Amino acid sequence: MYRKLMVTLKGSDIIINLEEGNVIDSVITSRFRHPDFLPQQNILIGIPHTNTQEFITDISQQVTFLNEKQGDVTAMTILDAIFNSCQKHIRQYYRLIDTDMYTYIDAAMHIMDACHFFNEKQMQEYYQFCASQTINRFSYALWLNTGDELVKLTDLK
């Protein structure tokens, strides 16, 4: 079942479809995620989801960023919105856990879907591009959630 979220982006109302999760008050965030970025563990446990209100807040912050940015919404301004979310997160928590990073990318993909930028295959390819760019840009602050512990990305190199 889907929950509809209406936001105003550059003066136009758009509807973002949020897939409700099996856990009360949660949404599945990974609808547009490239398979390479899905958890490899038990598929039922591995379906990325988050608190509905937190995800709406993430989307709303990115929409606000896009509305304040000069020019049209494009694939590259969407990437800028992801970077902005990650920078704010790092300023607040002094680190960025990969699961948080993926949730910010997921939020941006939901906005892109509502704008009808890409088909499903293109969305997954763009997700892969965004993840790669975001990992490269924020590698200094990125921690990986292994399921057992957090490991700093730079410690793996």
PDB file of C-alpha atoms in Angstrom:
ATOM      1  CA  MET A   1       0.000   0.000   0.000  1.00  0.00           C
ATOM      2  CA  TYR A   2       1.219   3.490  -0.814  1.00  0.00           C
ATOM      3  CA  ARG A   3       0.935   6.704   1.116  1.00  0.00           C
ATOM      4  CA  LYS A   4       0.864   9.888  -0.952  1.00  0.00           C
ATOM      5  CA  LEU A   5       2.969  12.877   0.035  1.00  0.00           C
ATOM      6  CA  MET A   6       2.287  16.144  -1.787  1.00  0.00           C
ATOM      7  CA  VAL A   7       5.098  18.691  -1.959  1.00  0.00           C
ATOM      8  CA  THR A   8       5.560  21.889  -3.931  1.00  0.00           C
ATOM      9  CA  LEU A   9       8.677  21.854  -6.081  1.00  0.00           C
ATOM     10  CA  LYS A  10       9.531  24.985  -8.066  1.00  0.00           C
ATOM     11  CA  GLY A  11       5.907  26.137  -7.879  1.00  0.00           C
ATOM     12  CA  SER A  12       4.343  22.848  -8.992  1.00  0.00           C
ATOM     13  CA  ASP A  13       2.619  20.352  -6.739  1.00  0.00           C
ATOM     14  CA  ILE A  14       4.044  16.863  -7.113  1.00  0.00           C
ATOM     15  CA  ILE A  15       2.936  13.642  -5.473  1.00  0.00           C
ATOM     16  CA  ILE A  16       5.540  11.334  -3.979  1.00  0.00           C
ATOM     17  CA  ASN A  17       4.420   7.757  -3.418  1.00  0.00           C
ATOM     18  CA  LEU A  18       5.743   6.206  -0.218  1.00  0.00           C
ATOM     19  CA  GLU A  19       5.497   2.431   0.076  1.00  0.00           C
ATOM     20  CA  GLU A  20       4.334   1.488   3.554  1.00  0.00           C
ATOM     21  CA  GLY A  21       6.492  -1.041   5.379  1.00  0.00           C
ATOM     22  CA  ASN A  22       5.492  -4.063   7.428  1.00  0.00           C
ATOM     23  CA  VAL A  23       6.559  -2.305  10.622  1.00  0.00           C
ATOM     24  CA  ILE A  24       4.033   0.200  12.006  1.00  0.00           C
ATOM     25  CA  ASP A  25       4.751   3.788  10.922  1.00  0.00           C
ATOM     26  CA  SER A  26       7.530   2.833   8.523  1.00  0.00           C
ATOM     27  CA  VAL A  27       8.128   3.184   4.806  1.00  0.00           C
ATOM     28  CA  ILE A  28      10.263   1.112   2.487  1.00  0.00           C
ATOM     29  CA  THR A  29      12.928   3.520   1.302  1.00  0.00           C
ATOM     30  CA  SER A  30      14.738   1.374  -1.257  1.00  0.00           C
ATOM     31  CA  ARG A  31      12.174   1.155  -4.052  1.00  0.00           C
ATOM     32  CA  PHE A  32      14.586   2.684  -6.596  1.00  0.00           C
ATOM     33  CA  ARG A  33      17.830   1.340  -5.172  1.00  0.00           C
ATOM     34  CA  HIS A  34      20.245  -0.395  -7.510  1.00  0.00           C
ATOM     35  CA  PRO A  35      20.561  -4.088  -6.473  1.00  0.00           C
ATOM     36  CA  ASP A  36      24.275  -3.571  -5.714  1.00  0.00           C
ATOM     37  CA  PHE A  37      23.240  -1.331  -2.830  1.00  0.00           C
ATOM     38  CA  LEU A  38      20.665  -3.620  -1.243  1.00  0.00           C
ATOM     39  CA  PRO A  39      21.643  -5.584   1.879  1.00  0.00           C
ATOM     40  CA  GLN A  40      22.900  -9.066   1.027  1.00  0.00           C
ATOM     41  CA  GLN A  41      21.593 -10.662   4.220  1.00  0.00           C
ATOM     42  CA  ASN A  42      18.200 -12.265   4.813  1.00  0.00           C
ATOM     43  CA  ILE A  43      15.930 -10.540   2.299  1.00  0.00           C
ATOM     44  CA  LEU A  44      13.145  -9.965   4.834  1.00  0.00           C
ATOM     45  CA  ILE A  45      15.507  -8.354   7.316  1.00  0.00           C
ATOM     46  CA  GLY A  46      17.406  -6.641   4.528  1.00  0.00           C
ATOM     47  CA  ILE A  47      14.598  -4.526   3.070  1.00  0.00           C
ATOM     48  CA  PRO A  48      15.657  -0.988   3.944  1.00  0.00           C
ATOM     49  CA  HIS A  49      12.925   0.947   5.679  1.00  0.00           C
ATOM     50  CA  THR A  50      12.742   3.836   8.096  1.00  0.00           C
ATOM     51  CA  ASN A  51      10.315   5.773  10.233  1.00  0.00           C
ATOM     52  CA  THR A  52       7.735   7.444   8.006  1.00  0.00           C
ATOM     53  CA  GLN A  53       8.075  10.901   9.548  1.00  0.00           C
ATOM     54  CA  GLU A  54      11.886  10.800   9.393  1.00  0.00           C
ATOM     55  CA  PHE A  55      11.764   9.923   5.693  1.00  0.00           C
ATOM     56  CA  ILE A  56       9.214  12.670   5.013  1.00  0.00           C
ATOM     57  CA  THR A  57      11.551  15.092   6.816  1.00  0.00           C
ATOM     58  CA  ASP A  58      14.487  13.942   4.644  1.00  0.00           C
ATOM     59  CA  ILE A  59      12.420  14.448   1.485  1.00  0.00           C
ATOM     60  CA  SER A  60      11.121  17.832   2.689  1.00  0.00           C
ATOM     61  CA  GLN A  61      14.634  19.090   3.442  1.00  0.00           C
ATOM     62  CA  GLN A  62      15.771  18.132  -0.051  1.00  0.00           C
ATOM     63  CA  VAL A  63      12.710  19.776  -1.622  1.00  0.00           C
ATOM     64  CA  THR A  64      13.452  22.962   0.348  1.00  0.00           C
ATOM     65  CA  PHE A  65      17.059  22.883  -0.874  1.00  0.00           C
ATOM     66  CA  LEU A  66      15.914  22.403  -4.486  1.00  0.00           C
ATOM     67  CA  ASN A  67      13.348  25.214  -4.200  1.00  0.00           C
ATOM     68  CA  GLU A  68      16.007  27.605  -2.885  1.00  0.00           C
ATOM     69  CA  LYS A  69      18.540  26.667  -5.572  1.00  0.00           C
ATOM     70  CA  GLN A  70      18.582  28.806  -8.731  1.00  0.00           C
ATOM     71  CA  GLY A  71      17.401  27.205 -11.955  1.00  0.00           C
ATOM     72  CA  ASP A  72      15.451  24.102 -12.820  1.00  0.00           C
ATOM     73  CA  VAL A  73      15.487  20.788 -11.016  1.00  0.00           C
ATOM     74  CA  THR A  74      17.829  18.475 -12.906  1.00  0.00           C
ATOM     75  CA  ALA A  75      19.609  15.222 -12.218  1.00  0.00           C
ATOM     76  CA  MET A  76      22.635  17.237 -11.086  1.00  0.00           C
ATOM     77  CA  THR A  77      20.685  19.494  -8.719  1.00  0.00           C
ATOM     78  CA  ILE A  78      19.204  16.321  -7.229  1.00  0.00           C
ATOM     79  CA  LEU A  79      22.788  15.154  -6.583  1.00  0.00           C
ATOM     80  CA  ASP A  80      23.486  18.547  -4.964  1.00  0.00           C
ATOM     81  CA  ALA A  81      20.488  17.961  -2.675  1.00  0.00           C
ATOM     82  CA  ILE A  82      21.949  14.592  -1.640  1.00  0.00           C
ATOM     83  CA  PHE A  83      25.319  16.230  -0.944  1.00  0.00           C
ATOM     84  CA  ASN A  84      23.596  18.946   1.096  1.00  0.00           C
ATOM     85  CA  SER A  85      21.777  16.350   3.226  1.00  0.00           C
ATOM     86  CA  CYS A  86      25.026  14.460   3.814  1.00  0.00           C
ATOM     87  CA  GLN A  87      26.932  17.636   4.732  1.00  0.00           C
ATOM     88  CA  LYS A  88      24.256  18.617   7.263  1.00  0.00           C
ATOM     89  CA  HIS A  89      24.356  15.107   8.719  1.00  0.00           C
ATOM     90  CA  ILE A  90      28.153  15.219   9.075  1.00  0.00           C
ATOM     91  CA  ARG A  91      28.007  18.658  10.723  1.00  0.00           C
ATOM     92  CA  GLN A  92      25.523  17.310  13.260  1.00  0.00           C
ATOM     93  CA  TYR A  93      26.965  13.837  13.952  1.00  0.00           C
ATOM     94  CA  TYR A  94      30.607  14.203  12.793  1.00  0.00           C
ATOM     95  CA  ARG A  95      30.219  11.093  10.641  1.00  0.00           C
ATOM     96  CA  LEU A  96      27.991   9.574   7.972  1.00  0.00           C
ATOM     97  CA  ILE A  97      26.889   5.955   8.297  1.00  0.00           C
ATOM     98  CA  ASP A  98      26.325   4.278   4.939  1.00  0.00           C
ATOM     99  CA  THR A  99      22.728   3.401   5.805  1.00  0.00           C
ATOM    100  CA  ASP A 100      21.985   7.103   6.419  1.00  0.00           C
ATOM    101  CA  MET A 101      23.697   8.029   3.152  1.00  0.00           C
ATOM    102  CA  TYR A 102      21.592   5.493   1.253  1.00  0.00           C
ATOM    103  CA  THR A 103      18.428   6.856   2.880  1.00  0.00           C
ATOM    104  CA  TYR A 104      19.298  10.373   1.642  1.00  0.00           C
ATOM    105  CA  ILE A 105      19.834   8.981  -1.849  1.00  0.00           C
ATOM    106  CA  ASP A 106      16.552   7.058  -1.548  1.00  0.00           C
ATOM    107  CA  ALA A 107      14.747  10.300  -0.647  1.00  0.00           C
ATOM    108  CA  ALA A 108      16.175  12.008  -3.719  1.00  0.00           C
ATOM    109  CA  MET A 109      15.133   9.098  -5.935  1.00  0.00           C
ATOM    110  CA  HIS A 110      11.561   9.433  -4.669  1.00  0.00           C
ATOM    111  CA  ILE A 111      11.627  13.108  -5.699  1.00  0.00           C
ATOM    112  CA  MET A 112      13.028  12.174  -9.118  1.00  0.00           C
ATOM    113  CA  ASP A 113      10.323   9.549  -9.576  1.00  0.00           C
ATOM    114  CA  ALA A 114       7.625  12.118  -8.825  1.00  0.00           C
ATOM    115  CA  CYS A 115       9.186  14.424 -11.444  1.00  0.00           C
ATOM    116  CA  HIS A 116       9.194  11.575 -14.001  1.00  0.00           C
ATOM    117  CA  PHE A 117      12.844  12.127 -14.947  1.00  0.00           C
ATOM    118  CA  PHE A 118      13.794   8.520 -15.665  1.00  0.00           C
ATOM    119  CA  ASN A 119      12.349   5.061 -16.218  1.00  0.00           C
ATOM    120  CA  GLU A 120      13.034   2.315 -13.654  1.00  0.00           C
ATOM    121  CA  LYS A 121      16.276   1.102 -15.263  1.00  0.00           C
ATOM    122  CA  GLN A 122      17.604   4.646 -15.589  1.00  0.00           C
ATOM    123  CA  MET A 123      16.668   5.323 -11.951  1.00  0.00           C
ATOM    124  CA  GLN A 124      18.757   2.371 -10.806  1.00  0.00           C
ATOM    125  CA  GLU A 125      21.679   3.509 -12.963  1.00  0.00           C
ATOM    126  CA  TYR A 126      21.391   7.036 -11.607  1.00  0.00           C
ATOM    127  CA  TYR A 127      21.207   5.636  -8.072  1.00  0.00           C
ATOM    128  CA  GLN A 128      24.496   3.854  -8.731  1.00  0.00           C
ATOM    129  CA  PHE A 129      26.025   7.111 -10.013  1.00  0.00           C
ATOM    130  CA  CYS A 130      24.787   9.088  -6.987  1.00  0.00           C
ATOM    131  CA  ALA A 131      26.066   6.473  -4.546  1.00  0.00           C
ATOM    132  CA  SER A 132      29.487   6.420  -6.204  1.00  0.00           C
ATOM    133  CA  GLN A 133      29.740  10.224  -6.233  1.00  0.00           C
ATOM    134  CA  THR A 134      28.569  10.511  -2.627  1.00  0.00           C
ATOM    135  CA  ILE A 135      30.959   7.825  -1.379  1.00  0.00           C
ATOM    136  CA  ASN A 136      33.859   9.551  -3.163  1.00  0.00           C
ATOM    137  CA  ARG A 137      32.952  12.976  -1.839  1.00  0.00           C
ATOM    138  CA  PHE A 138      32.374  11.962   1.790  1.00  0.00           C
ATOM    139  CA  SER A 139      34.766   9.016   2.192  1.00  0.00           C
ATOM    140  CA  TYR A 140      36.596  10.906   4.971  1.00  0.00           C
ATOM    141  CA  ALA A 141      33.478  10.744   7.187  1.00  0.00           C
ATOM    142  CA  LEU A 142      31.840   7.531   5.962  1.00  0.00           C
ATOM    143  CA  TRP A 143      31.313   4.565   8.274  1.00  0.00           C
ATOM    144  CA  LEU A 144      30.037   1.208   7.039  1.00  0.00           C
ATOM    145  CA  ASN A 145      27.441  -0.713   9.011  1.00  0.00           C
ATOM    146  CA  THR A 146      28.567  -4.350   8.766  1.00  0.00           C
ATOM    147  CA  GLY A 147      25.647  -5.594  10.834  1.00  0.00           C
ATOM    148  CA  ASP A 148      27.960  -6.344  13.747  1.00  0.00           C
ATOM    149  CA  GLU A 149      29.821  -3.060  14.009  1.00  0.00           C
ATOM    150  CA  LEU A 150      30.593   0.252  12.354  1.00  0.00           C
ATOM    151  CA  VAL A 151      33.846   0.387  10.397  1.00  0.00           C
ATOM    152  CA  LYS A 152      35.350   3.619   9.106  1.00  0.00           C
ATOM    153  CA  LEU A 153      35.718   3.411   5.331  1.00  0.00           C
ATOM    154  CA  THR A 154      39.225   4.877   5.406  1.00  0.00           C
ATOM    155  CA  ASP A 155      40.313   2.077   7.778  1.00  0.00           C
ATOM    156  CA  LEU A 156      39.531  -0.474   5.064  1.00  0.00           C
ATOM    157  CA  LYS A 157      41.978   0.999   2.565  1.00  0.00           C
TER     158      LYS A 157
END
